[in-house]
XYZ file of C-alpha atoms in Angstrom:
135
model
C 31.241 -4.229 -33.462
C 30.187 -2.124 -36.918
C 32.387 0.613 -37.740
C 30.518 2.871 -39.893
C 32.335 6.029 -41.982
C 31.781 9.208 -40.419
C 30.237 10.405 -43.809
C 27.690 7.084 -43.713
C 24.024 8.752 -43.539
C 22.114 6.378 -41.307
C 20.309 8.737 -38.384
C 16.724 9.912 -38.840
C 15.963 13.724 -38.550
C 14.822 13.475 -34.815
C 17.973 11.307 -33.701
C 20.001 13.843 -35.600
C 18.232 16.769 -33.977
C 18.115 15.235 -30.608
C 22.622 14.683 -30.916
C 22.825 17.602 -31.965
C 21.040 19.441 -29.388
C 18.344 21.117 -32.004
C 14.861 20.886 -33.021
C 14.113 18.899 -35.835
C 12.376 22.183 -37.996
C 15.731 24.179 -36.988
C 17.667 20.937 -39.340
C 15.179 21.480 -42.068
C 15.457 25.196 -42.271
C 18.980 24.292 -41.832
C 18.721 21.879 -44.868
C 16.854 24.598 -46.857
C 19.408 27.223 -46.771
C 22.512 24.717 -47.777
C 24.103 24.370 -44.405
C 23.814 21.200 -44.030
C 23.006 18.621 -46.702
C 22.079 15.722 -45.164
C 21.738 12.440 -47.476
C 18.227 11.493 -48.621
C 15.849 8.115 -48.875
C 14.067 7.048 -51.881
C 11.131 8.760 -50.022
C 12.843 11.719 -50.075
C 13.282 11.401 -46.286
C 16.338 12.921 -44.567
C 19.710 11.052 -43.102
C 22.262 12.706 -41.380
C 25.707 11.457 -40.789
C 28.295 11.850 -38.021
C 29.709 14.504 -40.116
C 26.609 15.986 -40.915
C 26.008 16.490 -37.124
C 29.671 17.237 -36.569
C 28.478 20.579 -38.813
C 25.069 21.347 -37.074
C 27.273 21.361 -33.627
C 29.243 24.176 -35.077
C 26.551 26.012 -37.286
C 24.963 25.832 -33.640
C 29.007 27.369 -31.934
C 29.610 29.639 -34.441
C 25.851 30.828 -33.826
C 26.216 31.019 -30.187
C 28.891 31.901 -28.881
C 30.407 33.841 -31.793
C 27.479 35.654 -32.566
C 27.853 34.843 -36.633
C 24.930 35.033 -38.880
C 23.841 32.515 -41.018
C 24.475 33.600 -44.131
C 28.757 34.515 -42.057
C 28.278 30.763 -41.257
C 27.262 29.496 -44.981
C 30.664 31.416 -45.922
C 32.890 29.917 -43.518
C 31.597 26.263 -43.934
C 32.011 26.557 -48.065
C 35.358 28.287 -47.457
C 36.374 25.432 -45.015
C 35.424 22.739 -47.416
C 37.222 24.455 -49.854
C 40.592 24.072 -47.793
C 39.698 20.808 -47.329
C 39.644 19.913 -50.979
C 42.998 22.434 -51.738
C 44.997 20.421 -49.305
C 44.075 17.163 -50.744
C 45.135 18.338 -53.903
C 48.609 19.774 -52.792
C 49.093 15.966 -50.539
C 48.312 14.832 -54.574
C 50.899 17.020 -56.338
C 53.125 16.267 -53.515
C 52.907 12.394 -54.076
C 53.247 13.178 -57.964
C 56.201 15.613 -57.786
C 58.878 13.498 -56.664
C 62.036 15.532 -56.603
C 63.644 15.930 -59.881
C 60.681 14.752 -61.851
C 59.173 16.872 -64.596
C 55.552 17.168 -63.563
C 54.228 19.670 -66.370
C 55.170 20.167 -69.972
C 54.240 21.863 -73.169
C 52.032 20.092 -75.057
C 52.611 20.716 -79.111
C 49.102 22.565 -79.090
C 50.663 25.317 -76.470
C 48.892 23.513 -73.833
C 50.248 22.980 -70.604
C 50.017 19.176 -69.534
C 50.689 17.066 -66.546
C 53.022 13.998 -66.780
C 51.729 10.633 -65.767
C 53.392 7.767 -64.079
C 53.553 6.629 -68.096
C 54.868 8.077 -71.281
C 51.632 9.363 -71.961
C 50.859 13.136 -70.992
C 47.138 14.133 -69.592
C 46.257 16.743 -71.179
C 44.883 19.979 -68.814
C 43.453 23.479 -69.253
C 45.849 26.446 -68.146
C 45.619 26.275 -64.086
C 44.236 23.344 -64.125
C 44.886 20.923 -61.286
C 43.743 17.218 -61.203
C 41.543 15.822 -58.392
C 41.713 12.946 -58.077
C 44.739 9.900 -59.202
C 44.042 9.595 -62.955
C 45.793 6.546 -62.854
């Protein structure tokens, strides 16, 4: 059996469409307006991934049976991704920060930077908040 991520981009537009209960032009208008971005072939064709469809079910919900425009639904999809990538940076700090551990210091310049695992300080901008592991 192939396990494949839910963020690999292997269906076609009409096998997208067709799970996702849709018509193939609504995922292209869909496409054009930044709700969905599926991945793309060297021909410029369109693949859609389980998450990708995941998204078009609840464009298609929030739609529906909440009665939100597109634009409303644009908004809540950005703001949703943006929780997303907030929590994975608190889980980050959280794995950094272990209690009693100095995390941030003053850097000579005024700067405010993050302390690695190492003696060697990364330096960051003000409110600045890593990412990804550095390490």
């Amino acid at each position: 059996m192939v396990s494949t991520s839910p963020d690999a981009q292997v269906y076609v537009i009409s096998v997208a469409a067709e799970l996702a209960g849709m018509h193939p032009q609504t995922l292209r208008q869909y496409d054009r307006l930044g709700l969905v971005q599926p991945g793309r072939t060297r021909g410029r064709g369109r693949r859609y991934s389980l998450r990708d469809i995941a998204t078009l079910r609840e464009v298609q919900r929030l739609s529906q049976e909440e009665g939100v425009n597109l634009a409303g639904i644009k908004r809540i999809l950005e703001l949703e991704s943006e929780v997303e990538r907030l929590t994975r940076q608190v889980e980050y700090l959280r794995a950094v920060a272990e209690p009693g551990r100095r995390v941030f210091a003053a850097h000579p310049s005024g700067d405010v930077v993050a302390l690695g695992a190492g003696a060697r300080a990364a330096r960051r901008r003000p409110g600045e908040v890593p990412t990804e592991d550095p390490r």
